[in-house]
PDB file of C-alpha atoms and ligand atoms in Angstrom:
ATOM      1  CA  MET A1380      31.448 -55.216 -69.139  1.00  0.00           C
ATOM      2  CA  THR A1381      32.621 -58.250 -71.677  1.00  0.00           C
ATOM      3  CA  VAL A1382      31.324 -56.184 -74.734  1.00  0.00           C
ATOM      4  CA  LEU A1383      31.797 -52.827 -75.383  1.00  0.00           C
ATOM      5  CA  VAL A1384      30.155 -51.312 -78.759  1.00  0.00           C
ATOM      6  CA  VAL A1385      31.874 -48.335 -79.808  1.00  0.00           C
ATOM      7  CA  THR A1386      30.085 -46.255 -82.236  1.00  0.00           C
ATOM      8  CA  GLY A1387      30.474 -42.300 -83.336  1.00  0.00           C
ATOM      9  CA  THR A1388      28.531 -39.455 -84.511  1.00  0.00           C
ATOM     10  CA  GLY A1389      29.729 -40.140 -88.094  1.00  0.00           C
ATOM     11  CA  THR A1390      33.070 -41.373 -89.915  1.00  0.00           C
ATOM     12  CA  GLU A1391      36.345 -40.505 -89.517  1.00  0.00           C
ATOM     13  CA  ILE A1392      36.051 -39.232 -85.858  1.00  0.00           C
ATOM     14  CA  GLY A1393      38.541 -41.426 -84.230  1.00  0.00           C
ATOM     15  CA  LYS A1394      36.520 -44.616 -83.427  1.00  0.00           C
ATOM     16  CA  THR A1395      39.844 -46.769 -84.141  1.00  0.00           C
ATOM     17  CA  VAL A1396      41.859 -44.165 -82.034  1.00  0.00           C
ATOM     18  CA  THR A1397      39.571 -44.567 -79.222  1.00  0.00           C
ATOM     19  CA  THR A1398      39.053 -48.232 -79.231  1.00  0.00           C
ATOM     20  CA  ALA A1399      43.054 -48.804 -79.304  1.00  0.00           C
ATOM     21  CA  ALA A1400      42.994 -46.811 -76.182  1.00  0.00           C
ATOM     22  CA  VAL A1401      40.692 -48.771 -74.686  1.00  0.00           C
ATOM     23  CA  ALA A1402      42.428 -52.047 -75.730  1.00  0.00           C
ATOM     24  CA  ALA A1403      45.864 -50.583 -74.292  1.00  0.00           C
ATOM     25  CA  VAL A1404      44.413 -50.036 -70.651  1.00  0.00           C
ATOM     26  CA  ALA A1405      42.822 -53.264 -70.715  1.00  0.00           C
ATOM     27  CA  VAL A1406      45.853 -55.129 -71.889  1.00  0.00           C
ATOM     28  CA  ARG A1407      48.171 -52.945 -69.376  1.00  0.00           C
ATOM     29  CA  ALA A1408      45.520 -54.175 -66.887  1.00  0.00           C
ATOM     30  CA  GLY A1409      46.405 -57.833 -67.619  1.00  0.00           C
ATOM     31  CA  ARG A1410      43.012 -58.497 -69.496  1.00  0.00           C
ATOM     32  CA  SER A1411      42.664 -60.624 -72.557  1.00  0.00           C
ATOM     33  CA  VAL A1412      41.047 -57.866 -75.287  1.00  0.00           C
ATOM     34  CA  ALA A1413      39.633 -59.107 -78.874  1.00  0.00           C
ATOM     35  CA  VAL A1414      38.586 -56.013 -81.192  1.00  0.00           C
ATOM     36  CA  LEU A1415      36.026 -56.837 -83.781  1.00  0.00           C
ATOM     37  CA  LYS A1416      35.537 -54.782 -86.840  1.00  0.00           C
ATOM     38  CA  PRO A1417      32.366 -56.485 -88.470  1.00  0.00           C
ATOM     39  CA  ALA A1418      32.543 -54.554 -91.732  1.00  0.00           C
ATOM     40  CA  GLN A1419      35.851 -52.908 -93.134  1.00  0.00           C
ATOM     41  CA  THR A1420      35.411 -51.081 -96.123  1.00  0.00           C
ATOM     42  CA  GLY A1421      37.676 -48.851 -98.356  1.00  0.00           C
ATOM     43  CA  VAL A1422      39.722 -51.550 -98.398  1.00  0.00           C
ATOM     44  CA  ALA A1423      41.779 -54.175-100.790  1.00  0.00           C
ATOM     45  CA  PRO A1424      42.451 -57.847-100.039  1.00  0.00           C
ATOM     46  CA  GLY A1425      45.280 -57.656 -97.632  1.00  0.00           C
ATOM     47  CA  ASP A1426      45.206 -54.099 -97.144  1.00  0.00           C
ATOM     48  CA  PRO A1427      45.424 -53.369 -93.108  1.00  0.00           C
ATOM     49  CA  GLY A1428      41.930 -52.077 -91.918  1.00  0.00           C
ATOM     50  CA  ASP A1429      40.940 -50.450 -88.449  1.00  0.00           C
ATOM     51  CA  VAL A1430      41.988 -53.878 -86.440  1.00  0.00           C
ATOM     52  CA  ASP A1431      45.319 -53.799 -87.604  1.00  0.00           C
ATOM     53  CA  ASP A1432      45.525 -50.346 -86.631  1.00  0.00           C
ATOM     54  CA  VAL A1433      43.864 -51.457 -82.840  1.00  0.00           C
ATOM     55  CA  VAL A1434      47.106 -54.099 -82.991  1.00  0.00           C
ATOM     56  CA  ARG A1435      49.746 -52.020 -84.216  1.00  0.00           C
ATOM     57  CA  LEU A1436      48.618 -49.381 -81.562  1.00  0.00           C
ATOM     58  CA  ALA A1437      47.629 -51.713 -78.467  1.00  0.00           C
ATOM     59  CA  GLY A1438      49.549 -54.333 -79.157  1.00  0.00           C
ATOM     60  CA  ASP A1439      49.590 -57.990 -80.449  1.00  0.00           C
ATOM     61  CA  ARG A1440      47.895 -59.207 -77.181  1.00  0.00           C
ATOM     62  CA  VAL A1441      44.826 -58.261 -79.019  1.00  0.00           C
ATOM     63  CA  THR A1442      43.198 -60.315 -81.250  1.00  0.00           C
ATOM     64  CA  PRO A1443      41.765 -59.288 -84.058  1.00  0.00           C
ATOM     65  CA  VAL A1444      38.417 -60.168 -86.475  1.00  0.00           C
ATOM     66  CA  GLU A1445      36.694 -58.796 -88.994  1.00  0.00           C
ATOM     67  CA  LEU A1446      33.473 -60.632 -90.561  1.00  0.00           C
ATOM     68  CA  GLY A1447      33.885 -58.906 -93.950  1.00  0.00           C
ATOM     69  CA  ARG A1448      35.808 -56.708 -95.881  1.00  0.00           C
ATOM     70  CA  TYR A1449      34.545 -54.391 -99.325  1.00  0.00           C
ATOM     71  CA  PRO A1450      36.402 -52.714-101.555  1.00  0.00           C
ATOM     72  CA  GLU A1451      34.995 -49.485-101.867  1.00  0.00           C
ATOM     73  CA  PRO A1452      34.562 -46.921 -99.334  1.00  0.00           C
ATOM     74  CA  LEU A1453      31.224 -47.061 -98.720  1.00  0.00           C
ATOM     75  CA  ALA A1454      28.567 -47.790 -96.046  1.00  0.00           C
ATOM     76  CA  PRO A1455      28.521 -51.563 -95.550  1.00  0.00           C
ATOM     77  CA  GLY A1456      25.126 -52.621 -97.145  1.00  0.00           C
ATOM     78  CA  THR A1457      26.269 -50.606-100.226  1.00  0.00           C
ATOM     79  CA  ALA A1458      29.553 -51.709-100.611  1.00  0.00           C
ATOM     80  CA  ALA A1459      28.273 -55.347-100.175  1.00  0.00           C
ATOM     81  CA  ALA A1460      25.857 -55.092-102.473  1.00  0.00           C
ATOM     82  CA  ARG A1461      27.820 -53.006-105.346  1.00  0.00           C
ATOM     83  CA  ALA A1462      30.697 -55.946-104.702  1.00  0.00           C
ATOM     84  CA  GLY A1463      28.058 -58.496-105.410  1.00  0.00           C
ATOM     85  CA  LEU A1464      29.154 -59.976-101.607  1.00  0.00           C
ATOM     86  CA  PRO A1465      26.837 -61.268 -98.452  1.00  0.00           C
ATOM     87  CA  PRO A1466      26.261 -58.358 -96.036  1.00  0.00           C
ATOM     88  CA  VAL A1467      27.432 -58.852 -92.605  1.00  0.00           C
ATOM     89  CA  ARG A1468      24.342 -59.310 -90.224  1.00  0.00           C
ATOM     90  CA  PRO A1469      23.874 -58.515 -87.162  1.00  0.00           C
ATOM     91  CA  ALA A1470      23.294 -61.662 -85.849  1.00  0.00           C
ATOM     92  CA  GLN A1471      26.618 -62.789 -86.995  1.00  0.00           C
ATOM     93  CA  ILE A1472      27.738 -59.719 -85.482  1.00  0.00           C
ATOM     94  CA  ALA A1473      26.140 -60.987 -82.382  1.00  0.00           C
ATOM     95  CA  GLU A1474      27.691 -63.919 -82.336  1.00  0.00           C
ATOM     96  CA  ALA A1475      30.859 -63.674 -83.327  1.00  0.00           C
ATOM     97  CA  ALA A1476      31.144 -61.086 -80.739  1.00  0.00           C
ATOM     98  CA  GLN A1477      29.763 -63.818 -78.184  1.00  0.00           C
ATOM     99  CA  LYS A1478      32.225 -66.357 -79.080  1.00  0.00           C
ATOM    100  CA  LEU A1479      35.199 -64.145 -78.064  1.00  0.00           C
ATOM    101  CA  ALA A1480      33.557 -62.993 -75.088  1.00  0.00           C
ATOM    102  CA  ALA A1481      34.098 -66.832 -74.195  1.00  0.00           C
ATOM    103  CA  SER A1482      37.759 -66.537 -74.426  1.00  0.00           C
ATOM    104  CA  HIS A1483      38.362 -62.867 -73.819  1.00  0.00           C
ATOM    105  CA  ASP A1484      38.231 -60.469 -70.853  1.00  0.00           C
ATOM    106  CA  LEU A1485      36.672 -57.638 -73.010  1.00  0.00           C
ATOM    107  CA  VAL A1486      35.819 -57.648 -76.852  1.00  0.00           C
ATOM    108  CA  LEU A1487      35.093 -53.962 -77.926  1.00  0.00           C
ATOM    109  CA  VAL A1488      32.597 -54.050 -81.551  1.00  0.00           C
ATOM    110  CA  GLU A1489      33.712 -51.335 -83.880  1.00  0.00           C
ATOM    111  CA  GLY A1490      31.099 -49.791 -85.666  1.00  0.00           C
ATOM    112  CA  ALA A1491      31.190 -48.815 -89.530  1.00  0.00           C
ATOM    113  CA  GLY A1492      30.683 -44.715 -89.520  1.00  0.00           C
ATOM    114  CA  GLY A1493      27.665 -43.836 -87.585  1.00  0.00           C
ATOM    115  CA  LEU A1494      25.039 -45.750 -85.283  1.00  0.00           C
ATOM    116  CA  LEU A1495      22.684 -46.133 -87.915  1.00  0.00           C
ATOM    117  CA  VAL A1496      24.563 -46.841 -90.940  1.00  0.00           C
ATOM    118  CA  HIS A1497      23.189 -49.829 -93.249  1.00  0.00           C
ATOM    119  CA  PHE A1498      24.860 -53.284 -92.861  1.00  0.00           C
ATOM    120  CA  ASP A1499      22.700 -54.772 -95.413  1.00  0.00           C
ATOM    121  CA  ALA A1500      20.344 -54.088 -97.945  1.00  0.00           C
ATOM    122  CA  GLU A1501      17.290 -54.345 -95.198  1.00  0.00           C
ATOM    123  CA  GLY A1502      18.418 -51.487 -92.916  1.00  0.00           C
ATOM    124  CA  SER A1503      20.231 -53.415 -90.429  1.00  0.00           C
ATOM    125  CA  THR A1504      22.733 -51.435 -88.472  1.00  0.00           C
ATOM    126  CA  LEU A1505      25.067 -51.402 -85.663  1.00  0.00           C
ATOM    127  CA  ALA A1506      22.134 -50.681 -82.841  1.00  0.00           C
ATOM    128  CA  ASP A1507      20.408 -54.040 -83.743  1.00  0.00           C
ATOM    129  CA  ALA A1508      24.045 -56.056 -82.957  1.00  0.00           C
ATOM    130  CA  ALA A1509      24.043 -53.704 -79.711  1.00  0.00           C
ATOM    131  CA  ARG A1510      20.442 -54.989 -79.081  1.00  0.00           C
ATOM    132  CA  LEU A1511      21.169 -58.972 -79.718  1.00  0.00           C
ATOM    133  CA  LEU A1512      24.341 -58.615 -77.591  1.00  0.00           C
ATOM    134  CA  ASP A1513      22.526 -56.467 -74.910  1.00  0.00           C
ATOM    135  CA  ALA A1514      25.748 -54.229 -74.829  1.00  0.00           C
ATOM    136  CA  PRO A1515      26.428 -50.800 -73.572  1.00  0.00           C
ATOM    137  CA  VAL A1516      27.235 -48.414 -76.620  1.00  0.00           C
ATOM    138  CA  LEU A1517      30.211 -45.797 -76.229  1.00  0.00           C
ATOM    139  CA  VAL A1518      30.052 -42.556 -78.618  1.00  0.00           C
ATOM    140  CA  VAL A1519      33.216 -40.719 -80.119  1.00  0.00           C
ATOM    141  CA  ALA A1520      32.175 -37.656 -81.098  1.00  0.00           C
ATOM    142  CA  ARG A1521      33.733 -34.415 -82.603  1.00  0.00           C
ATOM    143  CA  ALA A1522      35.152 -31.565 -80.546  1.00  0.00           C
ATOM    144  CA  GLY A1523      34.197 -29.076 -82.312  1.00  0.00           C
ATOM    145  CA  LEU A1524      31.193 -26.973 -83.813  1.00  0.00           C
ATOM    146  CA  GLY A1525      28.285 -28.922 -84.669  1.00  0.00           C
ATOM    147  CA  THR A1526      29.305 -31.992 -82.507  1.00  0.00           C
ATOM    148  CA  LEU A1527      26.037 -31.358 -80.371  1.00  0.00           C
ATOM    149  CA  ASN A1528      23.750 -31.681 -82.553  1.00  0.00           C
ATOM    150  CA  SER A1529      24.938 -35.287 -83.631  1.00  0.00           C
ATOM    151  CA  VAL A1530      25.751 -36.371 -80.253  1.00  0.00           C
ATOM    152  CA  GLN A1531      22.219 -35.656 -79.091  1.00  0.00           C
ATOM    153  CA  LEU A1532      20.750 -37.192 -82.200  1.00  0.00           C
ATOM    154  CA  THR A1533      22.590 -40.460 -81.282  1.00  0.00           C
ATOM    155  CA  ALA A1534      22.117 -40.627 -77.604  1.00  0.00           C
ATOM    156  CA  GLU A1535      17.994 -39.767 -78.531  1.00  0.00           C
ATOM    157  CA  ALA A1536      18.648 -43.183 -81.027  1.00  0.00           C
ATOM    158  CA  LEU A1537      20.276 -45.168 -78.960  1.00  0.00           C
ATOM    159  CA  ARG A1538      17.162 -44.568 -76.000  1.00  0.00           C
ATOM    160  CA  SER A1539      14.347 -45.254 -78.542  1.00  0.00           C
ATOM    161  CA  ARG A1540      16.014 -48.604 -79.408  1.00  0.00           C
ATOM    162  CA  GLY A1541      16.318 -49.203 -75.593  1.00  0.00           C
ATOM    163  CA  LEU A1542      20.133 -49.349 -75.542  1.00  0.00           C
ATOM    164  CA  ARG A1543      22.484 -48.751 -73.084  1.00  0.00           C
ATOM    165  CA  HIS A1544      24.769 -45.279 -73.529  1.00  0.00           C
ATOM    166  CA  SER A1545      27.966 -45.780 -71.913  1.00  0.00           C
ATOM    167  CA  GLY A1546      29.390 -42.237 -72.434  1.00  0.00           C
ATOM    168  CA  VAL A1547      31.287 -39.956 -75.124  1.00  0.00           C
ATOM    169  CA  VAL A1548      34.387 -40.218 -75.411  1.00  0.00           C
ATOM    170  CA  ILE A1549      36.187 -36.781 -77.480  1.00  0.00           C
ATOM    171  CA  GLY A1550      38.132 -38.831 -80.463  1.00  0.00           C
ATOM    172  CA  SER A1551      40.249 -35.505 -80.727  1.00  0.00           C
ATOM    173  CA  TRP A1552      40.869 -32.962 -78.601  1.00  0.00           C
ATOM    174  CA  PRO A1553      43.121 -30.014 -79.869  1.00  0.00           C
ATOM    175  CA  ARG A1554      46.134 -28.715 -78.570  1.00  0.00           C
ATOM    176  CA  GLU A1555      44.415 -25.148 -78.312  1.00  0.00           C
ATOM    177  CA  PRO A1556      40.853 -25.607 -78.206  1.00  0.00           C
ATOM    178  CA  ASP A1557      38.660 -22.826 -79.794  1.00  0.00           C
ATOM    179  CA  LEU A1558      35.568 -21.255 -78.147  1.00  0.00           C
ATOM    180  CA  ALA A1559      33.101 -23.849 -79.384  1.00  0.00           C
ATOM    181  CA  GLU A1560      35.516 -26.669 -78.696  1.00  0.00           C
ATOM    182  CA  ARG A1561      35.736 -25.271 -74.822  1.00  0.00           C
ATOM    183  CA  CYS A1562      31.901 -25.016 -75.046  1.00  0.00           C
ATOM    184  CA  ASN A1563      31.173 -28.362 -75.822  1.00  0.00           C
ATOM    185  CA  VAL A1564      33.093 -29.696 -73.321  1.00  0.00           C
ATOM    186  CA  ALA A1565      30.397 -28.449 -70.686  1.00  0.00           C
ATOM    187  CA  ASP A1566      27.139 -29.157 -73.014  1.00  0.00           C
ATOM    188  CA  LEU A1567      28.384 -32.247 -74.227  1.00  0.00           C
ATOM    189  CA  PRO A1568      27.142 -34.423 -71.179  1.00  0.00           C
ATOM    190  CA  ARG A1569      24.170 -32.400 -71.484  1.00  0.00           C
ATOM    191  CA  VAL A1570      22.674 -33.037 -74.607  1.00  0.00           C
ATOM    192  CA  ALA A1571      24.094 -36.906 -74.304  1.00  0.00           C
ATOM    193  CA  GLY A1572      22.363 -37.194 -71.116  1.00  0.00           C
ATOM    194  CA  VAL A1573      25.915 -39.074 -69.974  1.00  0.00           C
ATOM    195  CA  GLY A1574      28.997 -37.719 -68.993  1.00  0.00           C
ATOM    196  CA  LEU A1575      32.050 -37.753 -71.122  1.00  0.00           C
ATOM    197  CA  ALA A1576      33.931 -41.104 -70.930  1.00  0.00           C
ATOM    198  CA  GLY A1577      37.366 -39.651 -72.247  1.00  0.00           C
ATOM    199  CA  ALA A1578      39.359 -37.378 -74.454  1.00  0.00           C
ATOM    200  CA  ILE A1579      41.817 -38.619 -76.818  1.00  0.00           C
ATOM    201  CA  PRO A1580      44.425 -35.654 -77.328  1.00  0.00           C
ATOM    202  CA  ALA A1581      45.074 -34.747 -80.796  1.00  0.00           C
ATOM    203  CA  GLY A1582      47.902 -36.149 -82.273  1.00  0.00           C
ATOM    204  CA  ALA A1583      47.537 -39.378 -80.086  1.00  0.00           C
ATOM    205  CA  GLY A1584      46.970 -41.856 -83.591  1.00  0.00           C
ATOM    206  CA  THR A1585      50.408 -40.565 -84.615  1.00  0.00           C
ATOM    207  CA  LEU A1586      52.508 -41.283 -80.948  1.00  0.00           C
ATOM    208  CA  THR A1587      54.997 -44.941 -80.975  1.00  0.00           C
ATOM    209  CA  PRO A1588      52.682 -47.917 -79.987  1.00  0.00           C
ATOM    210  CA  GLN A1589      54.725 -47.465 -76.742  1.00  0.00           C
ATOM    211  CA  GLU A1590      54.114 -44.109 -76.572  1.00  0.00           C
ATOM    212  CA  PHE A1591      50.359 -44.698 -77.018  1.00  0.00           C
ATOM    213  CA  ARG A1592      50.556 -47.048 -74.333  1.00  0.00           C
ATOM    214  CA  ALA A1593      51.790 -45.047 -72.304  1.00  0.00           C
ATOM    215  CA  GLY A1594      49.416 -42.391 -72.599  1.00  0.00           C
ATOM    216  CA  ALA A1595      45.751 -44.246 -72.792  1.00  0.00           C
ATOM    217  CA  ALA A1596      45.025 -44.405 -69.057  1.00  0.00           C
ATOM    218  CA  ARG A1597      45.340 -40.377 -68.581  1.00  0.00           C
ATOM    219  CA  TRP A1598      42.735 -39.875 -72.060  1.00  0.00           C
ATOM    220  CA  LEU A1599      39.958 -42.541 -70.794  1.00  0.00           C
ATOM    221  CA  GLY A1600      38.001 -42.443 -67.576  1.00  0.00           C
ATOM    222  CA  PRO A1601      37.860 -44.660 -64.974  1.00  0.00           C
ATOM    223  CA  ALA A1602      34.355 -46.946 -66.345  1.00  0.00           C
ATOM    224  CA  LEU A1603      36.851 -47.491 -69.092  1.00  0.00           C
ATOM    225  CA  GLY A1604      39.658 -48.141 -66.942  1.00  0.00           C
ATOM    226  CA  GLY A1605      42.010 -45.358 -66.827  1.00  0.00           C
ATOM    227  CA  VAL A1606      42.420 -42.207 -64.477  1.00  0.00           C
ATOM    228  CA  TRP A1607      41.285 -39.144 -66.844  1.00  0.00           C
ATOM    229  CA  ASP A1608      39.037 -36.926 -64.705  1.00  0.00           C
ATOM    230  CA  ALA A1609      35.799 -35.312 -66.563  1.00  0.00           C
ATOM    231  CA  GLU A1610      35.448 -32.932 -63.613  1.00  0.00           C
ATOM    232  CA  THR A1611      39.148 -31.429 -63.741  1.00  0.00           C
ATOM    233  CA  PHE A1612      39.182 -31.522 -67.529  1.00  0.00           C
ATOM    234  CA  THR A1613      35.941 -29.312 -67.763  1.00  0.00           C
ATOM    235  CA  ALA A1614      37.673 -26.710 -64.877  1.00  0.00           C
ATOM    236  CA  ALA A1615      40.816 -27.126 -67.162  1.00  0.00           C
ATOM    237  CA  GLU A1616      39.825 -26.903 -71.128  1.00  0.00           C
ATOM    238  CA  GLY A1617      35.862 -26.144 -70.291  1.00  0.00           C
ATOM    239  CA  PRO A1618      33.937 -22.554 -71.202  1.00  0.00           C
ATOM    240  CA  PRO A1619      36.266 -19.831 -70.686  1.00  0.00           C
ATOM    241  CA  ALA A1620      34.263 -16.725 -68.957  1.00  0.00           C
ATOM    242  CA  PHE A1621      32.282 -14.472 -71.218  1.00  0.00           C
ATOM    243  CA  GLY A1622      33.984 -12.123 -73.304  1.00  0.00           C
TER     244      GLY A1622
HETATM  245  N1  ATP B 649      43.156 -38.381 -81.150  1.00  0.00           N
HETATM  246  C1  ATP B 649      43.809 -38.716 -82.867  1.00  0.00           C
HETATM  247  N2  ATP B 649      45.259 -38.547 -83.171  1.00  0.00           N
HETATM  248  C2  ATP B 649      45.537 -38.565 -84.247  1.00  0.00           C
HETATM  249  N3  ATP B 649      44.877 -38.615 -85.195  1.00  0.00           N
HETATM  250  C3  ATP B 649      43.749 -38.992 -84.636  1.00  0.00           C
HETATM  251  C4  ATP B 649      43.296 -38.712 -83.618  1.00  0.00           C
HETATM  252  N4  ATP B 649      41.879 -39.682 -83.882  1.00  0.00           N
HETATM  253  C5  ATP B 649      41.474 -39.792 -85.246  1.00  0.00           C
HETATM  254  N5  ATP B 649      42.902 -39.243 -85.714  1.00  0.00           N
HETATM  255  C6  ATP B 649      43.057 -39.929 -87.470  1.00  0.00           C
HETATM  256  O1  ATP B 649      42.137 -39.191 -88.299  1.00  0.00           O
HETATM  257  C7  ATP B 649      41.326 -40.145 -88.670  1.00  0.00           C
HETATM  258  C8  ATP B 649      40.186 -41.029 -88.571  1.00  0.00           C
HETATM  259  O2  ATP B 649      40.626 -41.539 -87.075  1.00  0.00           O
HETATM  260  P1  ATP B 649      39.559 -43.216 -86.826  1.00  0.00           P
HETATM  261  O3  ATP B 649      40.731 -44.319 -88.182  1.00  0.00           O
HETATM  262  O4  ATP B 649      40.076 -43.672 -85.591  1.00  0.00           O
HETATM  263  O5  ATP B 649      38.138 -42.560 -87.333  1.00  0.00           O
HETATM  264  P2  ATP B 649      37.019 -43.967 -87.827  1.00  0.00           P
HETATM  265  O6  ATP B 649      36.260 -42.836 -86.488  1.00  0.00           O
HETATM  266  O7  ATP B 649      37.480 -44.987 -86.250  1.00  0.00           O
HETATM  267  O8  ATP B 649      36.961 -44.076 -88.842  1.00  0.00           O
HETATM  268  P3  ATP B 649      35.990 -45.046 -89.337  1.00  0.00           P
HETATM  269  O9  ATP B 649      34.413 -44.862 -89.466  1.00  0.00           O
HETATM  270  O10 ATP B 649      36.680 -45.259 -90.840  1.00  0.00           O
HETATM  271  O11 ATP B 649      36.005 -46.057 -88.821  1.00  0.00           O
HETATM  272  C9  ATP B 649      42.681 -41.386 -88.642  1.00  0.00           C
HETATM  273  O12 ATP B 649      43.705 -41.058 -90.152  1.00  0.00           O
HETATM  274  C10 ATP B 649      43.281 -41.027 -87.641  1.00  0.00           C
HETATM  275  O13 ATP B 649      44.537 -41.618 -87.046  1.00  0.00           O
HETATM  276 MG1   MG B 650      37.752 -47.022 -87.694  1.00  0.00          MG
END
C-alpha cells in the first residue's frame, strides 16, 4: 500500500491526529512519508493547516503538501466558489498523490470533513479521487452514541463505489468510556463490515511530539504498522456485562 486515503464520518473527528499517528509509525519504521491535504479550508494565508499539525506530531521527515486553501471554514467546493478561487479536482488530487508516491514509501491523503463532501461545483468528492488512485480508504469515526449510523453509511458509500474499506479507527477514545462507547467497540466492525484498525486515546493530539511518536504504534493495528490488537482492546474496553 503506497497511497492511503484517510476520511472520516465528519469534521473534527480526528482524521488529522490519526493521519499523524500513521505517519509517525511509518517514519519510525524508516519509511518515507508524504501527507497530502487536497483542500484546506478555514485558514488565512500563512496559517498552519492540517499538514502542519501532522509534521509537528510526526516529525519533519514527513513531506507536507496542500493543493488549495480557502479562507472560510466550509466544504471545499462552497469555500472555493465563494472566494472566487479554483476548486481542487479529483484528477489533481490523484496526480499529486501519484507524483508523491513515486518518491515516498507512503502517501496519506486527508480529506475534508466526510467522504461525500463536495470539492467543486459538480459535486466531486474524495471518493472520486480514491477511485482514480485505486487506493484503500481508512475511516476515522467518533466513539460515542450516533457513530454506528455514520460508519455504516460511509461503508455503504465506499462499497457502492467499488472502493476498498481498509478499516475504522476510533479518532478519540476516552479514558472513561460510557456505555455507548463501550458497546460501540463491538458494533463498529459489524456495521462497517471491516475490523477496527486502531483507537487513538483522547488527548493524544496534545501530547508532546516525542510522546506522540513513542505512543503511536500502540494505537494502531498491524495493517497500519502498529501493535494495537483489536481483540485485546475489545476484551478490555468493550461491552460490559448487562445491568
Ligand atoms: N485523540 C485525540 N486527542 C486529542 N485531541 C484530539 C484527538 N482527536 C481529535 N482531537 C482534537 O479534536 C480536534 C479535531 O481533530 P482533527 O483535527 O484530527 O479532526 P479532523 O477530522 O482532521 O477535522 P477536519 O475535518 O477539520 O480535518 C482537534 O483540535 C484535535 O486536536
Ligand atoms: Mg483534519
